[in-house]
mmCIF file of C-alpha atoms in Angstrom:
data_model
loop_
_atom_site.group_PDB
_atom_site.id
_atom_site.type_symbol
_atom_site.label_atom_id
_atom_site.label_comp_id
_atom_site.label_asym_id
_atom_site.label_seq_id
_atom_site.Cartn_x
_atom_site.Cartn_y
_atom_site.Cartn_z
ATOM 1 C CA ARG A 135 -2.877 -9.941 13.218
ATOM 2 C CA CYS A 136 -0.270 -12.613 13.226
ATOM 3 C CA LYS A 137 2.010 -13.646 16.037
ATOM 4 C CA ASN A 138 4.576 -15.888 14.382
ATOM 5 C CA MET A 139 6.507 -16.579 11.195
ATOM 6 C CA SER A 140 4.238 -19.379 9.983
ATOM 7 C CA ASN A 141 1.581 -16.802 9.171
ATOM 8 C CA ILE A 142 3.996 -14.752 7.049
ATOM 9 C CA LYS A 143 4.336 -17.349 4.296
ATOM 10 C CA ARG A 144 0.966 -16.528 2.767
ATOM 11 C CA TYR A 145 2.134 -12.941 2.183
ATOM 12 C CA ARG A 146 5.128 -13.948 0.068
ATOM 13 C CA ASN A 147 4.699 -13.137 -3.601
ATOM 14 C CA LYS A 148 6.873 -13.104 -6.688
ATOM 15 C CA SER A 149 6.951 -9.318 -6.830
ATOM 16 C CA ASN A 150 9.786 -7.602 -5.027
ATOM 17 C CA ILE A 151 11.886 -4.482 -5.269
ATOM 18 C CA ARG A 152 13.727 -5.777 -8.330
ATOM 19 C CA ASN A 153 10.413 -6.533 -10.070
ATOM 20 C CA SER A 154 8.010 -3.901 -8.820
ATOM 21 C CA LYS A 155 6.428 -2.864 -12.134
ATOM 22 C CA ASN A 156 3.676 -5.485 -11.888
ATOM 23 C CA ARG A 157 2.334 -4.459 -8.475
ATOM 24 C CA SER A 158 -1.279 -3.829 -9.431
ATOM 25 C CA ASN A 159 -2.574 -4.768 -5.970
ATOM 26 C CA ILE A 160 -1.267 -1.541 -4.416
ATOM 27 C CA ARG A 161 -3.553 1.461 -4.551
ATOM 28 C CA LYS A 162 -2.272 5.009 -4.511
ATOM 29 C CA SER A 163 -4.505 7.835 -3.379
ATOM 30 C CA LYS A 164 -4.340 11.563 -2.954
ATOM 31 C CA ASN A 165 -4.273 11.045 0.820
ATOM 32 C CA THR A 166 -1.319 8.669 0.812
ATOM 33 C CA PRO A 167 0.640 9.023 4.042
ATOM 34 C CA ASP A 168 4.239 10.084 4.309
ATOM 35 C CA ILE A 169 6.805 7.330 4.849
ATOM 36 C CA ARG A 170 10.106 7.713 6.693
ATOM 37 C CA ILE A 171 13.054 5.304 6.549
ATOM 38 C CA GLU A 172 15.500 5.705 9.436
ATOM 39 C CA VAL A 173 18.885 4.016 9.700
ATOM 40 C CA PRO A 174 20.574 4.473 13.086
ATOM 41 C CA ILE A 175 24.366 4.313 12.709
ATOM 42 C CA GLY A 176 26.719 3.136 15.453
ATOM 43 C CA ASP A 177 27.171 0.566 18.237
ATOM 44 C CA TYR A 178 26.664 -2.396 15.915
ATOM 45 C CA ASP A 179 30.260 -3.549 16.198
ATOM 46 C CA THR A 180 30.154 -5.094 19.686
ATOM 47 C CA ASP A 181 29.854 -8.753 20.646
ATOM 48 C CA ASP A 182 26.274 -8.040 21.760
ATOM 49 C CA ALA A 183 25.177 -6.471 18.460
ATOM 50 C CA TYR A 184 23.377 -9.586 17.161
ATOM 51 C CA ASN A 185 21.708 -10.243 20.530
ATOM 52 C CA ASN A 186 20.571 -6.647 20.916
ATOM 53 C CA VAL A 187 19.204 -6.014 17.422
ATOM 54 C CA LEU A 188 17.778 -9.462 16.679
ATOM 55 C CA GLY A 189 16.358 -9.692 20.205
ATOM 56 C CA TYR A 190 14.659 -6.314 19.756
ATOM 57 C CA VAL A 191 13.171 -7.104 16.328
ATOM 58 C CA SER A 192 12.069 -10.623 17.320
ATOM 59 C CA LYS A 193 9.856 -9.232 20.108
ATOM 60 C CA LYS A 194 7.552 -7.481 17.615
ATOM 61 C CA ALA A 195 3.947 -8.584 17.093
ATOM 62 C CA CYS A 196 4.630 -10.334 13.807
ATOM 63 C CA ILE A 197 8.036 -11.404 12.488
ATOM 64 C CA GLY A 198 9.431 -12.918 9.314
ATOM 65 C CA GLY A 199 12.564 -12.953 7.269
ATOM 66 C CA CYS A 200 14.932 -14.691 4.887
ATOM 67 C CA GLY A 201 18.184 -16.624 5.046
ATOM 68 C CA PHE A 202 17.690 -18.517 8.301
ATOM 69 C CA SER A 203 15.551 -21.360 9.571
ATOM 70 C CA CYS A 204 13.524 -21.991 12.692
ATOM 71 C CA ASN A 205 15.933 -24.601 13.973
ATOM 72 C CA PRO A 206 15.903 -25.539 17.655
ATOM 73 C CA GLU A 207 19.553 -26.628 17.400
ATOM 74 C CA LEU A 208 20.790 -23.286 16.061
ATOM 75 C CA SER A 209 19.053 -20.022 16.983
ATOM 76 C CA VAL A 210 18.561 -17.143 14.544
ATOM 77 C CA ILE A 211 21.279 -15.251 16.447
ATOM 78 C CA GLU A 212 23.668 -18.202 16.083
ATOM 79 C CA GLN A 213 22.847 -18.455 12.375
ATOM 80 C CA PHE A 214 23.664 -14.750 11.870
ATOM 81 C CA ARG A 215 26.925 -15.220 13.799
ATOM 82 C CA LEU A 216 27.807 -18.270 11.719
ATOM 83 C CA SER A 217 27.759 -16.117 8.561
ATOM 84 C CA GLU A 218 30.292 -13.788 10.180
ATOM 85 C CA THR A 219 32.484 -16.708 11.306
ATOM 86 C CA CYS A 220 32.548 -18.253 7.828
ATOM 87 C CA SER A 221 33.070 -14.995 5.923
ATOM 88 C CA GLN A 222 36.358 -14.276 4.200
ATOM 89 C CA PHE A 223 35.811 -10.577 4.875
ATOM 90 C CA TYR A 224 35.850 -8.357 7.942
ATOM 91 C CA GLN A 225 34.336 -5.075 9.005
ATOM 92 C CA PRO A 226 33.454 -3.808 12.470
ATOM 93 C CA GLN A 227 29.715 -3.356 11.693
ATOM 94 C CA LYS A 228 28.069 -6.745 12.240
ATOM 95 C CA ILE A 229 24.420 -5.952 11.599
ATOM 96 C CA TRP A 230 22.274 -3.181 10.157
ATOM 97 C CA HIS A 231 19.058 -2.002 11.771
ATOM 98 C CA PHE A 232 16.547 0.224 10.022
ATOM 99 C CA PHE A 233 12.890 0.990 10.457
ATOM 100 C CA ILE A 234 10.081 2.405 8.360
ATOM 101 C CA THR A 235 7.464 4.641 9.957
ATOM 102 C CA PHE A 236 4.229 6.037 8.574
ATOM 103 C CA SER A 237 2.330 9.261 9.205
ATOM 104 C CA GLN A 238 -0.954 7.371 9.527
ATOM 105 C CA LYS A 239 -2.261 3.849 10.100
ATOM 106 C CA TRP A 240 -1.820 1.235 7.379
ATOM 107 C CA ASP A 241 -3.447 -2.133 6.834
ATOM 108 C CA TYR A 242 -1.306 -4.874 8.416
ATOM 109 C CA ASN A 243 -1.543 -7.069 5.316
ATOM 110 C CA GLN A 244 -0.152 -4.263 3.179
ATOM 111 C CA LEU A 245 2.684 -3.643 5.676
ATOM 112 C CA LEU A 246 3.609 -7.327 5.716
ATOM 113 C CA LYS A 247 3.662 -7.478 1.908
ATOM 114 C CA MET A 248 5.910 -4.417 1.954
ATOM 115 C CA ALA A 249 8.230 -6.055 4.523
ATOM 116 C CA VAL A 250 8.487 -9.282 2.519
ATOM 117 C CA SER A 251 9.321 -7.353 -0.671
ATOM 118 C CA ILE A 252 12.068 -5.416 1.112
ATOM 119 C CA ALA A 253 13.491 -8.540 2.796
ATOM 120 C CA ASP A 254 13.490 -10.388 -0.539
ATOM 121 C CA ASP A 255 15.774 -7.763 -2.024
ATOM 122 C CA PHE A 256 18.495 -8.527 0.558
ATOM 123 C CA SER A 257 17.878 -12.290 0.627
ATOM 124 C CA PRO A 258 20.095 -13.446 -2.253
ATOM 125 C CA TRP A 259 23.141 -12.463 -0.152
ATOM 126 C CA HIS A 260 22.146 -11.489 3.389
ATOM 127 C CA GLN A 261 20.003 -12.749 6.241
ATOM 128 C CA VAL A 262 17.100 -10.486 7.184
ATOM 129 C CA LEU A 263 14.721 -10.514 10.133
ATOM 130 C CA PHE A 264 11.790 -8.093 10.104
ATOM 131 C CA GLY A 265 9.080 -7.288 12.609
ATOM 132 C CA LEU A 266 5.787 -5.423 12.532
ATOM 133 C CA ASP A 267 5.653 -3.173 15.593
ATOM 134 C CA GLU A 268 2.162 -2.308 16.828
ATOM 135 C CA LYS A 269 3.334 -0.017 19.614
ATOM 136 C CA GLY A 270 3.223 3.725 19.226
ATOM 137 C CA ARG A 271 0.838 5.916 17.330
ATOM 138 C CA ASN A 272 0.971 3.910 14.087
ATOM 139 C CA PRO A 273 2.281 0.458 13.192
ATOM 140 C CA HIS A 274 5.815 0.465 11.785
ATOM 141 C CA LEU A 275 8.387 -2.010 10.453
ATOM 142 C CA HIS A 276 11.817 -2.905 11.864
ATOM 143 C CA PHE A 277 14.521 -4.724 9.890
ATOM 144 C CA ALA A 278 17.758 -6.412 10.982
ATOM 145 C CA VAL A 279 20.110 -7.198 8.095
ATOM 146 C CA ASN A 280 23.289 -9.201 8.629
ATOM 147 C CA ALA A 281 26.305 -7.256 7.363
ATOM 148 C CA TYR A 282 27.933 -10.629 6.599
ATOM 149 C CA SER A 283 26.647 -12.694 3.712
ATOM 150 C CA TYR A 284 25.833 -16.354 4.125
ATOM 151 C CA HIS A 285 28.004 -16.795 1.014
ATOM 152 C CA PRO A 286 31.527 -16.748 2.552
ATOM 153 C CA ASP A 287 33.152 -15.176 -0.520
ATOM 154 C CA TYR A 288 30.600 -12.355 -0.875
ATOM 155 C CA PRO A 289 31.739 -8.965 0.549
ATOM 156 C CA VAL A 290 30.260 -7.512 3.718
ATOM 157 C CA LEU A 291 27.455 -4.977 3.564
ATOM 158 C CA SER A 292 29.392 -1.715 3.898
ATOM 159 C CA GLU A 293 27.871 1.651 4.765
ATOM 160 C CA GLU A 294 28.155 2.724 1.123
ATOM 161 C CA THR A 295 26.398 -0.418 -0.117
ATOM 162 C CA MET A 296 23.727 -0.084 2.566
ATOM 163 C CA LYS A 297 23.052 3.496 1.464
ATOM 164 C CA GLY A 298 22.541 2.138 -2.053
ATOM 165 C CA TYR A 299 20.009 -0.407 -0.780
ATOM 166 C CA MET A 300 18.225 2.281 1.236
ATOM 167 C CA LYS A 301 17.978 4.575 -1.787
ATOM 168 C CA LYS A 302 16.572 1.671 -3.789
ATOM 169 C CA ILE A 303 14.003 0.990 -1.047
ATOM 170 C CA GLN A 304 13.122 4.690 -0.913
ATOM 171 C CA ASN A 305 12.458 4.697 -4.671
ATOM 172 C CA PHE A 306 10.489 1.433 -4.426
ATOM 173 C CA LEU A 307 8.237 2.833 -1.699
ATOM 174 C CA ALA A 308 7.660 6.107 -3.557
ATOM 175 C CA LEU A 309 6.841 4.293 -6.797
ATOM 176 C CA ASN A 310 4.554 1.652 -5.293
ATOM 177 C CA TYR A 311 2.994 3.338 -2.281
ATOM 178 C CA GLY A 312 3.071 7.029 -3.176
ATOM 179 C CA GLY A 313 3.416 9.875 -0.732
ATOM 180 C CA LYS A 314 6.607 11.539 0.379
ATOM 181 C CA VAL A 315 9.370 9.064 1.316
ATOM 182 C CA THR A 316 12.290 10.440 3.327
ATOM 183 C CA LEU A 317 15.507 8.639 4.198
ATOM 184 C CA SER A 318 17.642 9.450 7.221
ATOM 185 C CA PHE A 319 20.974 8.012 8.387
ATOM 186 C CA GLN A 320 21.474 9.134 11.978
ATOM 187 C CA ARG A 321 24.355 8.548 14.354
ATOM 188 C CA LYS A 322 23.230 7.030 17.641
ATOM 189 C CA GLU A 323 23.901 9.233 20.643
#
């Protein structure tokens, strides 16, 4: 088990969602667990959105991500906010949160490889922080994706675009990990 981002680097590989055909290290079996992707919608348009989501994900047992640095002069939250400040675009939704749950336990190394592959798909345009959560019945993954690109002239991550990413992730997981993969966008109550 890892406790910080420095341990994540060894899990990075050249394969990602865009190039998933060469993933021979992933074994499928008849007993492959079901996977569920959940995207809570709502309340991500407030001034506290970055603090709340990034603070929540950063408290997980093992974290990693793309598009930010571990800089003592500028926190991850400040780096996410800076992308919004510099953007030429506007939308109320500041950040996207989604999580992936599993019907049975998975190997942590496999979950971290999965998280890195998913984060890499957003990374050319958007900052991503992910965390491996050990609490609950089975380990699961949380992701925080900045709706604002760190490229000021790149459009924000709209709900329609996010649904496209989620569908792509759903297909990636089904292809590479097997089992039933469901996707749910749910309004927060």
